[in-house]
Amino acid sequence: MTRFSRRQFLATTATASAVLALPNIARADGKTLTIVSWGGAYQKAQSEEVWQPAAKKLGIELIEETYNGLADIRLRVRSGAVSWDIVSIGAGGAARAAAEDLLTPIDYSVVQTENLMPDYASKNWLGGDLYSTALAWRSDVYGDNAPQNWADFWDVEKFPGKRAYRNQSLGHLEPALLAEGVAAEDVYKELSTDAGLKEAINKIASLKPHIATFWASGAHQAQYLKDGVIDMTSAWSGQIIPLIEAGQPIDLTFNQAILDADAYVVPKGAPSEKLAMAFLNEISKAEYQAAFSNRMPYGAVNELAYTSGAISEERAKLLPSSPKNVATQLSLNSEWWKENQTRAEKLYQEMITA
């Protein structure tokens, strides 16, 4: 899943083109850092709750820009026109960027990880926040008899109603195997076989008569559910939680959800690489992570954000990375997707159009 489709917080093409025309600016004074994200409410919260307070603490000047995705990083690095020091990107995109040798490894002699959740401090990326692909439904349709796992999502007799599912394979093969009864720890082992991948595709194909739409973005899934176009859907938690908080008759479960990360990376050739590492270390602290999660419905990576009480128990119920919620989920394997997405996506699209 790319952030491009998930939040639709796009930078303008004109701005991106103008920035790409700039030469690589050497900023070795250790006082200026350029950080890039997706814009919109998400970046506004990153800036106000995390970046600016951290920059003030470190006594540095922060330049903020927006971008359109991995292609922008690729173009800058390969053209030698890197003016960005840190980029916010999905973990899957980070894994692909690393495979293309576009990133500088994270310096873990500077970035401290002892309080971070396992698996979210990779060689080339550092987790910034967490979100889930979860099962969501209209509570006014199902009441007390609501679906609670992916097997329920596929059970059209016990849980009749119109479904929606993603129009891309990323993060959406795993629920099919979980619905088939494959243990969470065996999902990627199964998907790595031709038979397992085919099983997942066929499982989704079997549900097509009950899928009213294959959604293309976070905005779509939320709107379809809010308007009653569908009764249940796979959904990104960050899109659904605001609807719940607003009092809409909508609910979700983190049981068997697919946990994924938004990450920070340092492009190869970043002008202020050493400062970037110090900044990543600072923004990984619990105080910033808690402030962001208290404002936006995305989970903290630093476990102290929960155990310190900076995030209340009531708020934690709605966050994918709270200790209670994370225990019931499957972590998305970005390395598997890096190696297999092209093949999986081809089969997935053939299934949708068949």
Short mmCIF file of N, CA and C in Angstrom, two decimals, residues 40 50 162 272 304:
data_model
loop_
_atom_site.label_atom_id
_atom_site.label_comp_id
_atom_site.label_asym_id
_atom_site.label_seq_id
_atom_site.Cartn_x
_atom_site.Cartn_y
_atom_site.Cartn_z
N GLY A 40 -1.13 17.54 3.55
CA GLY A 40 -2.43 17.38 4.17
C GLY A 40 -2.39 17.35 5.70
N VAL A 50 5.54 16.56 16.13
CA VAL A 50 6.80 15.80 16.14
C VAL A 50 7.97 16.65 15.66
N LYS A 162 -23.34 -6.44 1.64
CA LYS A 162 -22.43 -6.02 0.56
C LYS A 162 -21.04 -5.75 1.13
N SER A 272 22.64 16.44 4.76
CA SER A 272 22.89 16.51 6.21
C SER A 272 22.64 15.15 6.85
N LEU A 304 7.10 2.98 25.10
CA LEU A 304 6.96 3.84 26.28
C LEU A 304 5.81 4.83 26.13
#
